[in-house]
N, CA and C of each residue as an Amber inpcrd file, in Angstrom:
protein
   537
  43.0010000  96.6220000  11.9420000  42.4660000  97.0870000  10.5400000
  41.5620000  98.2880000  10.7070000  41.7660000  99.0570000   9.7640000
  40.9800000 100.4130000   9.9690000  39.5480000 100.2370000   9.5570000
  38.8860000 101.1620000   9.2040000  37.3750000 101.1190000   9.2130000
  37.1250000 101.4950000   7.6550000  35.7060000 101.1040000   7.3580000
  35.0710000 101.4040000   5.8520000  33.8930000 101.9590000   6.3900000
  33.6400000 103.2420000   5.9250000  32.2550000 103.7830000   6.0240000
  31.9430000 103.8920000   7.6810000  32.9660000 104.2500000   8.3270000
  32.9320000 104.0630000   9.8560000  32.5840000 102.8110000  10.7260000
  32.7710000 101.6870000   9.7700000  32.7280000 100.2920000  10.3940000
  34.1070000  99.7430000  10.6130000  34.4010000  99.2420000  11.5890000
  35.6970000  98.5180000  11.8680000  35.5140000  97.2260000  11.2200000
  36.7600000  96.9280000  10.6030000  36.9430000  95.6030000   9.7860000
  37.4310000  94.5080000  10.9550000  37.8250000  94.9300000  12.1670000
  38.2860000  94.1510000  13.1250000  37.2430000  93.3480000  13.6670000
  37.4970000  91.9410000  13.5980000  36.7610000  90.9530000  14.5090000
  37.7520000  89.9250000  15.1310000  37.1460000  89.4060000  16.0710000
  38.1070000  88.4940000  16.8690000  38.7180000  87.4050000  15.8230000
  39.8620000  86.9120000  16.1160000  40.7290000  86.0540000  15.0680000
  39.7490000  84.8860000  14.7210000  39.0530000  84.1240000  15.7940000
  38.5320000  83.0100000  15.6150000  37.2030000  83.2300000  14.8050000
  36.4460000  84.4780000  15.0060000  35.4330000  84.7450000  14.1880000
  35.9760000  85.1010000  12.6500000  37.1180000  85.7780000  12.5990000
  37.5630000  85.9120000  11.1160000  37.8230000  84.6540000  10.4920000
  38.2130000  83.4700000  11.2270000  38.5030000  82.2350000  10.7070000
  37.2290000  81.7200000  10.2610000  36.0590000  81.7510000  11.1690000
  35.0640000  81.2710000  10.8170000  34.1840000  81.8670000   9.5840000
  34.3650000  83.3370000   9.5550000  33.7280000  83.8540000   8.1870000
  34.6460000  83.5240000   6.9270000  35.7630000  83.5070000   6.9500000
  36.5150000  83.1850000   5.8860000  36.2840000  81.5810000   5.5040000
  36.0080000  80.8000000   6.5250000  35.6470000  79.4070000   6.0620000
  34.3130000  79.2880000   5.3480000  33.3140000  80.0880000   6.1650000
  32.0440000  80.1330000   5.3590000  32.1610000  80.6050000   3.9220000
  33.0950000  81.7110000   3.8160000  33.2340000  82.1090000   2.5340000
  33.7840000  81.1430000   1.4770000  34.4030000  80.3900000   2.0610000
  34.9780000  79.0910000   1.0490000  33.6980000  78.1740000   0.5320000
  32.6810000  78.1600000   1.3110000  31.4850000  77.7380000   0.8760000
  31.1550000  78.1580000  -0.5780000  30.8910000  79.4670000  -0.4040000
  30.3240000  80.2180000  -1.5650000  31.3000000  80.1540000  -2.7310000
  32.7150000  79.8890000  -2.4130000  33.7340000  79.9860000  -3.4940000
  33.5880000  78.4730000  -4.2290000  33.3690000  77.4100000  -3.3480000
  33.1380000  76.2040000  -3.7570000  31.7030000  76.1400000  -4.4780000
  30.6600000  76.7390000  -4.2450000  29.4100000  76.8960000  -4.9080000
  29.7680000  77.4480000  -6.5530000  30.3890000  78.5150000  -6.5610000
  30.7870000  79.0020000  -7.7870000  31.5020000  78.2350000  -8.5440000
  32.5410000  77.4270000  -8.0430000  33.4790000  76.7480000  -8.8670000
  32.7360000  75.3270000  -9.5230000  31.5990000  74.8690000  -8.5460000
  30.7640000  73.7430000  -8.9960000  29.8510000  74.2210000 -10.4240000
  29.4720000  75.4810000 -10.0210000  28.4370000  75.9510000 -10.8780000
  29.2860000  76.1140000 -12.2650000  30.7290000  76.7390000 -12.3010000
  31.5330000  76.9390000 -13.3890000  31.5930000  75.6600000 -14.1100000
  32.1150000  74.6770000 -13.3080000  32.3600000  73.2320000 -13.7760000
  31.1450000  72.6430000 -14.2760000  30.0930000  72.8020000 -13.7950000
  28.7130000  72.4350000 -14.4590000  28.6310000  72.9410000 -15.9280000
  28.8140000  74.2060000 -16.1200000  28.9150000  75.0260000 -17.3840000
  29.9440000  74.3550000 -18.2420000  31.0970000  73.9510000 -17.7480000
  32.1270000  73.3800000 -18.7250000  31.9150000  71.9480000 -18.9290000
  31.1240000  71.2230000 -18.3500000  30.9600000  69.8090000 -18.3990000
  29.6260000  69.7620000 -19.2690000  28.8820000  70.6400000 -19.5690000
  27.3840000  70.5440000 -19.9930000  27.1440000  71.6270000 -20.9250000
  25.8920000  72.0560000 -20.8230000  25.1750000  73.2960000 -21.4900000
  24.6800000  74.0350000 -20.4670000  24.1690000  75.2200000 -20.9450000
  23.3900000  76.1370000 -20.0800000  22.2200000  75.7010000 -19.5090000
  21.4580000  74.9160000 -19.9800000  20.2510000  74.2420000 -19.4050000
  20.6050000  73.2450000 -18.3400000  21.4820000  72.4690000 -18.5920000
  22.0410000  71.5760000 -17.6480000  22.6830000  72.2990000 -16.5200000
  23.4330000  73.1850000 -16.7490000  24.2150000  73.9040000 -15.5360000
  22.9260000  74.6190000 -14.7190000  21.9560000  74.8250000 -15.0070000
  21.0030000  75.6400000 -14.0980000  19.9650000  74.4620000 -13.7680000
  19.9350000  73.3580000 -14.2960000  18.8450000  72.3110000 -14.1070000
  18.6380000  71.9530000 -12.4560000  19.6660000  71.7650000 -11.6230000
  19.5110000  71.3780000 -10.3380000  19.3910000  72.4730000  -9.4940000
  19.4860000  73.6980000 -10.0140000  19.6050000  74.8370000  -8.7950000
  18.3630000  75.0970000  -8.2550000  17.2170000  74.7860000  -8.8480000
  15.8040000  74.8570000  -8.0960000  15.7070000  73.9830000  -6.9140000
  16.4470000  72.9340000  -6.7980000  16.5510000  72.0990000  -5.4220000
  17.2100000  72.8480000  -4.4190000  17.7380000  74.1160000  -4.5090000
  18.1830000  75.0280000  -3.5090000  17.1150000  75.0870000  -2.3390000
  15.9630000  75.1970000  -2.5630000  14.9240000  75.4050000  -1.7840000
  14.9580000  74.2710000  -0.7770000  14.8580000  73.1110000  -1.1120000
  14.6520000  71.9040000  -0.2760000  16.0870000  71.7340000   0.6010000
  17.2310000  71.8810000   0.0080000  18.5010000  71.7930000   0.6450000
  18.4670000  72.9340000   1.6620000  18.0700000  74.1780000   1.4310000
  18.2200000  75.1370000   2.3630000  17.0850000  74.7500000   3.6880000
  16.0070000  74.3510000   3.3050000  15.0980000  73.7770000   4.4250000
  15.8080000  72.9550000   5.2220000  16.3270000  71.8850000   4.5300000
  16.8890000  70.6070000   5.3210000  17.9040000  71.1320000   6.1130000
  18.9170000  71.9950000   5.7250000  20.0490000  72.2520000   6.6010000
  19.6940000  73.2240000   7.7810000  18.6550000  74.3020000   7.3980000
  18.1030000  75.0510000   8.4470000  17.5120000  74.1770000   9.7580000
  16.7880000  73.1810000   9.2350000  16.3170000  72.0100000  10.2070000
  17.3190000  71.4030000  10.8940000  18.4500000  70.7880000  10.1730000
  19.4630000  70.1740000  10.8160000  20.3010000  71.0410000  11.7540000
  20.6050000  72.1480000  11.2600000  21.4870000  73.2650000  11.9710000
  20.7560000  74.0380000  13.2380000  19.5840000  74.2990000  12.8730000
  19.0690000  75.3180000  13.8780000  17.7370000  74.7290000  14.2250000
  17.3080000  73.5110000  13.9070000  15.7770000  73.0250000  14.2500000
  14.6850000  73.7770000  13.8840000  15.0350000  74.4370000  12.8990000
  13.9750000  75.2450000  12.2600000  13.1120000  74.3210000  11.3210000
  11.8930000  73.8530000  11.6600000  11.1180000  72.6990000  11.0350000
  10.8920000  73.4750000   9.6870000  10.9660000  72.7080000   8.7330000
  10.5290000  73.1930000   7.3880000   9.0490000  73.2890000   7.1220000
   8.5040000  73.9540000   6.2880000   7.1150000  73.9270000   5.9560000
   6.8060000  72.6430000   5.0480000   5.6400000  72.0170000   5.0590000
   5.4100000  70.9570000   4.1330000   5.3640000  71.4420000   2.6610000
   5.0460000  72.8560000   2.4740000   5.1460000  73.1070000   1.1140000
   6.6390000  73.2290000   0.5700000   7.5470000  73.3920000   1.5280000
   9.0960000  73.3500000   1.0350000   9.3650000  71.9880000   0.4980000
   8.8750000  71.0830000   1.1610000   9.2200000  69.5960000   0.8790000
   8.4390000  69.0610000  -0.3870000   7.0890000  69.6530000  -0.4790000
   6.4650000  69.3060000  -1.5910000   6.9810000  69.8830000  -2.9110000
   7.4230000  71.2480000  -2.9040000   8.0110000  71.8630000  -4.0080000
   9.3420000  71.1870000  -4.2310000  10.1850000  70.8050000  -3.2230000
  11.5280000  70.1290000  -3.4070000  11.2750000  68.8200000  -4.0770000
  10.1920000  68.0890000  -3.6460000   9.8450000  66.8110000  -4.2960000
   9.8260000  66.9320000  -5.8910000   8.8750000  67.9280000  -6.1330000
   8.7950000  68.3370000  -7.5060000   9.9580000  68.5250000  -8.2990000
  10.8160000  69.4370000  -7.5760000  12.0830000  69.8010000  -8.2200000
  12.9390000  68.4830000  -8.4630000  13.1280000  67.7130000  -7.4530000
  13.9000000  66.5320000  -7.4580000  13.2340000  65.5550000  -8.6750000
  12.1070000  65.5020000  -8.7830000  11.4650000  64.6040000  -9.7690000
  11.9370000  65.3300000 -11.1630000  11.8180000  66.6160000 -11.3880000
  12.1600000  67.1090000 -12.5390000  13.5940000  66.8730000 -12.8840000
  14.5200000  67.0410000 -11.8280000  15.9900000  66.7870000 -12.1970000
  15.9820000  65.3550000 -12.6140000  15.4500000  64.5080000 -11.7980000
  15.4030000  63.0270000 -12.1300000  15.1460000  62.8330000 -13.7210000
  14.2040000  63.1990000 -14.0680000  13.4690000  63.2610000 -15.5440000
  14.5950000  63.5600000 -16.3070000  15.1300000  64.8600000 -16.1570000
  16.3340000  65.4010000 -16.9240000  17.4290000  64.5870000 -16.9530000
  17.8050000  64.0900000 -15.8550000  19.0560000  63.1130000 -15.6450000
  18.8480000  61.9260000 -16.4930000  17.6960000  61.2750000 -16.7420000
  17.5730000  60.0370000 -17.3320000  17.5600000  60.3880000 -18.9010000
  17.1410000  61.7040000 -19.4510000  17.2580000  61.9370000 -20.8240000
  18.4970000  62.5040000 -21.4430000  19.1790000  63.1360000 -20.5440000
  20.3720000  64.0360000 -21.0970000  21.5680000  63.1300000 -20.2940000
  21.7270000  62.0070000 -20.5260000  22.8120000  61.1380000 -19.9660000
  24.2040000  61.8070000 -20.4800000  24.3480000  62.5050000 -21.6350000
  25.6170000  62.9270000 -21.9830000  26.0610000  64.0340000 -21.1400000
  25.0760000  64.7240000 -20.5550000  25.5920000  65.7950000 -19.5960000
  25.4300000  65.5620000 -18.2650000  25.3790000  64.2300000 -17.8620000
  25.3430000  64.0180000 -16.3030000  26.3710000  64.5570000 -15.5420000
  27.5750000  64.8540000 -16.0180000  28.6290000  65.1590000 -15.0620000
  28.2520000  66.8710000 -14.7470000  27.7450000  67.4130000 -15.8400000
  27.2210000  68.8620000 -15.5630000  25.9410000  69.0130000 -14.4370000
  25.2610000  67.9180000 -14.7570000  23.9830000  67.9470000 -13.6210000
  24.6270000  67.6580000 -12.2810000  25.5120000  66.8720000 -12.0490000
  26.0090000  66.5630000 -10.7610000  26.7500000  67.5600000 -10.2810000
  27.4620000  68.4160000 -11.1610000  28.2640000  69.5040000 -10.5400000
  27.2030000  70.7810000 -10.2730000  26.0550000  70.8070000 -10.9340000
  24.8840000  71.7410000 -10.5590000  24.3240000  71.4850000  -9.2250000
  24.1040000  70.0740000  -9.1050000  23.3720000  69.5550000  -8.0170000
  24.3160000  69.8540000  -6.7780000  25.6880000  69.6150000  -6.7390000
  26.6300000  69.9940000  -5.9990000  26.6750000  71.6050000  -5.6000000
  26.6340000  72.1930000  -6.5630000  26.4040000  73.8140000  -6.4880000
  25.1770000  74.1370000  -5.6570000  24.0270000  73.6370000  -5.9470000
  22.8770000  73.8890000  -5.0450000  23.2190000  73.4780000  -3.6260000
  23.6770000  72.2110000  -3.4960000  23.7260000  71.8510000  -1.9960000
  24.7120000  72.6560000  -1.1100000  25.8550000  72.9810000  -2.0480000
  26.8410000  74.0190000  -1.0950000  26.3720000  75.3860000  -1.0570000
  25.6110000  75.8960000  -1.9910000  25.0250000  77.1260000  -1.7410000
  24.0340000  77.2670000  -0.7750000  23.3380000  76.0230000  -0.6840000
  22.1700000  76.0270000   0.4670000  22.6650000  76.0550000   1.7490000
  23.9980000  75.2880000   1.9970000  24.5780000  75.2090000   3.2940000
  25.1540000  76.6750000   3.4390000  25.7370000  77.1870000   2.5210000
  26.1150000  78.6460000   2.8090000  25.1140000  79.6560000   3.2330000
  24.0520000  79.7050000   2.4390000  22.6810000  80.3280000   2.8580000
  22.3860000  80.2660000   4.2930000  22.1150000  78.8830000   4.6140000
  21.7120000  78.4150000   5.9430000  22.7950000  79.2090000   7.2200000
  24.1410000  79.0330000   6.7090000  24.9080000  79.4380000   8.0030000
  24.9130000  80.8810000   7.8950000  24.9710000  81.5200000   6.4090000
  25.1890000  83.0090000   6.4910000  23.9300000  83.6900000   7.0790000
  22.8330000  83.1790000   6.9480000  21.6730000  83.7580000   7.5970000
  21.9540000  84.0530000   9.0000000  22.3770000  83.1580000   9.8760000
  22.5430000  83.2870000  11.1060000  23.7700000  84.2800000  11.3550000
  24.9940000  84.1420000  10.5980000  26.0040000  85.2340000  10.6150000
  25.6570000  86.4630000  10.5400000  24.7440000  86.8100000   9.4670000
  24.3900000  88.1300000   9.3090000  23.6680000  88.7510000  10.4390000
  23.1170000  88.0540000  11.2550000  22.4120000  88.5230000  12.3760000
  23.3780000  89.0770000  13.3850000  24.6750000  88.5210000  13.3970000
  25.5160000  88.8960000  14.3520000  26.7850000  89.7720000  13.9600000
  27.0030000  89.9300000  12.7850000  28.1390000  90.9230000  12.1050000
  27.5960000  91.9010000  11.2250000  28.3500000  92.9650000  11.1520000
  27.8860000  93.9570000  10.2090000  28.4740000  93.4440000   8.7720000
  27.6840000  93.8270000   7.8010000  27.6710000  93.2870000   6.5990000
  29.1510000  93.6570000   5.8760000  29.6610000  94.5610000   6.1720000
  31.1130000  94.8950000   5.5660000  32.4120000  94.0310000   6.1370000
  32.3980000  93.7820000   7.3110000  33.4450000  92.8030000   7.6290000
  33.0490000  91.5300000   7.3050000  31.6880000  91.1130000   7.5050000
  31.1810000  89.5940000   7.0650000  31.6300000  89.5060000   5.4960000
  31.1940000  90.4910000   4.7430000  31.3580000  90.3840000   3.4500000
  32.8740000  90.1990000   2.9840000  33.5620000  91.0420000   3.5420000
  35.1700000  91.0890000   3.2230000  35.8920000  89.7710000   3.6580000
  35.4620000  89.0700000   4.7780000  36.3480000  87.8790000   5.2260000
  35.7110000  86.7700000   4.3420000  34.4200000  86.8550000   3.8410000
  33.6820000  85.7520000   3.1640000  34.1550000  85.9150000   1.8920000
  34.4320000  87.1160000   1.3020000  34.8970000  87.0160000  -0.0980000
  36.2750000  86.5270000  -0.3010000  36.9800000  87.0970000   1.0010000
  38.4030000  86.3970000   1.0610000  38.4390000  84.8230000   0.7900000
  37.5960000  84.1370000   1.5360000  37.5590000  82.8430000   1.4900000
  36.9550000  82.3320000   0.0930000  36.1280000  83.0720000  -0.4370000
  35.6640000  82.5130000  -1.8040000  36.7080000  82.7410000  -2.8800000
  37.8250000  83.8330000  -2.6170000  38.7180000  84.1450000  -3.4800000
  39.6230000  82.9990000  -3.3590000  40.0510000  82.6840000  -2.2430000
  40.9730000  81.5790000  -1.7320000  40.6140000  80.4230000  -2.6880000
  39.4080000  79.7680000  -2.5270000  38.9660000  78.6170000  -3.2480000
  38.9300000  78.9590000  -4.6690000  38.4610000  80.0830000  -5.1500000
  38.2750000  80.0340000  -6.5570000  39.6440000  80.2000000  -7.1600000
  40.7210000  80.8270000  -6.5940000  42.1270000  80.7150000  -6.8760000
  42.7210000  79.4110000  -6.8080000  42.3700000  78.4840000  -5.9610000
  42.9190000  77.2780000  -5.8030000  42.2510000  76.4130000  -6.9260000
  41.0020000  76.6150000  -7.4530000  40.4260000  75.7750000  -8.3090000
  40.6390000  76.2800000  -9.7650000  41.4460000  77.3670000 -10.0310000
  41.6760000  77.8190000 -11.4000000  42.4040000  76.5940000 -12.1900000
  43.4400000  76.1390000 -11.5320000  43.9990000  75.1410000 -12.5600000
  43.3390000  73.9240000 -12.6210000  42.3100000  73.5720000 -11.8200000
  41.2980000  72.2800000 -12.0160000  40.3940000  72.5180000 -13.1710000
  39.9670000  73.8800000 -13.3650000  39.1590000  74.2710000 -14.5570000
  39.8170000  74.2970000 -15.8960000  41.0730000  74.2240000 -15.8740000
  41.8360000  74.0090000 -17.1440000  41.6810000  75.2380000 -18.0310000
  41.7860000  76.3420000 -17.4610000  41.5860000  77.5920000 -18.2830000
  42.8350000  78.0080000 -18.9620000  42.9130000  77.6290000 -20.4300000
  44.0100000  77.6510000 -21.0050000  44.7980000  78.8950000 -21.3440000
  43.9750000  80.1940000 -21.2310000  44.4660000  81.4270000 -21.5930000
  44.6790000  82.2920000 -20.4630000  45.8500000  82.9550000 -20.1430000
  45.7960000  83.8180000 -18.9900000  45.0350000  85.1510000 -19.4750000
  44.4940000  85.8600000 -18.6230000  43.4860000  87.0140000 -18.9300000
  44.5150000  88.1120000 -19.3970000  43.9970000  88.9490000 -20.4010000
  44.8920000  90.0800000 -20.7470000  44.5850000  91.1750000 -19.7420000
  45.2500000  92.3860000 -20.0100000  44.9630000  93.6880000 -19.1640000
  43.5180000  94.0490000 -19.1940000  42.9480000  93.8700000 -20.4220000
  41.5300000  94.3590000 -20.6810000  40.7960000  93.4900000 -19.8670000
  41.0820000  92.1510000 -20.0230000  40.2580000  91.1390000 -19.2670000
  40.1830000  91.4020000 -17.7260000  41.3660000  91.7930000 -17.2900000
  41.5060000  91.9240000 -15.7330000  40.6790000  93.1770000 -15.2410000
  40.6890000  94.1790000 -16.0830000  39.9440000  95.3700000 -15.9090000
  38.4550000  94.9230000 -15.8000000  37.9240000  94.3500000 -16.8230000
  36.5020000  93.7280000 -16.8150000  36.3290000  92.8340000 -15.6250000
  37.1190000  91.8440000 -15.3460000  37.0510000  91.0190000 -14.2400000
  36.7540000  91.7390000 -12.8880000  37.7060000  92.7960000 -12.8420000
  37.6380000  93.7060000 -11.5510000  36.1610000  94.3840000 -11.4380000
  35.7370000  94.8700000 -12.5210000  34.2840000  95.5070000 -12.6660000
  33.2010000  94.4960000 -12.2980000  33.2720000  93.4070000 -12.8240000
  32.3230000  92.2770000 -12.3720000  32.3880000  91.8750000 -11.3340000
  33.6230000  91.7120000 -10.5980000  33.6710000  91.2000000  -9.2460000
  33.4500000  92.1480000  -8.3540000  33.8340000  93.4570000  -8.5810000
  33.5870000  94.4630000  -7.5330000  31.9640000  94.8840000  -7.6810000
  31.6160000  95.1800000  -8.7330000  30.2970000  95.6810000  -8.7710000
  29.0790000  94.6450000  -8.7540000  29.3010000  93.5960000  -9.6650000
  28.2870000  92.6020000  -9.7470000  28.4270000  91.3820000  -8.6910000
  29.5650000  91.1740000  -8.0210000  29.5310000  90.3030000  -7.1710000
  29.6670000  90.8660000  -5.5730000  30.7260000  91.6560000  -5.3900000
  30.9670000  92.3640000  -4.1490000  29.9790000  93.2810000  -3.6600000
  29.6030000  94.1030000  -4.4800000  28.5410000  95.0700000  -4.0590000
  27.0900000  94.4590000  -3.9700000  26.9450000  93.4090000  -4.8830000
  25.7040000  92.6130000  -4.8770000  25.5150000  91.7910000  -3.7210000
  26.6010000  91.0970000  -3.2820000  26.8320000  90.3970000  -2.1980000
  26.5270000  91.0480000  -1.0250000  27.2220000  92.1370000  -0.6950000
  26.9980000  92.8140000   0.4980000  25.4450000  93.5540000   0.4740000
  24.7500000  93.6060000  -0.5340000  23.4550000  94.1540000  -0.4750000
  22.7350000  93.0870000  -0.0140000  23.0480000  91.6650000  -0.6490000
  22.2880000  90.3790000  -0.0950000  22.5150000  90.2310000   1.3970000
  23.4600000  90.5940000   1.9900000  23.7980000  90.1470000   3.3770000
  23.0480000  91.1030000   4.1150000  23.0360000  92.3930000   3.7850000
  22.2920000  93.4750000   4.3260000  20.7630000  93.0970000   4.4010000
  20.1360000  92.6800000   3.3370000  18.8330000  92.2360000   3.1940000
  18.5100000  91.1600000   4.2520000  19.5110000  89.9260000   4.4880000
  19.3750000  89.0910000   5.4280000  19.0020000  89.3530000   6.6750000
  19.6060000  90.6660000   7.2140000  19.4130000  91.2400000   8.5420000
  18.0750000  91.6230000   8.5550000
């Protein structure tokens, strides 16, 4: 595989599989987030996302032995209490809340793993293979989201702008910041 901006995209096959597999986590995170939006309203879709802090601290502890700060668990306990209160009063949107919580958990697992991978890989091949994994999961999940209308040519154009600028570019900048 050639290079981009002087960076080779070639990584050992096993590492390519690892990066792509980790990318499937970000795709699953996105799909859970979108499913939360379809199953509820905007406030329920984002209600459980603040629990990401405690999930990330927990995964970094379990995976890498990085002991969480007491403040992380205190804030996490507050977030869980808030989610529990919301859950008790918004029973009609419980599916959306569960999808939102799943999105937070999967996104946190991805962040914990990706923080380590970003130390070992250049952000361009890392992003390429992870976005490939995310694309695979997103494509596989499209029938499950029951999107009734195929996109028009104009929609595809806007989707390309959104995906390349707002996702891929923003994601590669995020990965570079992790370093």
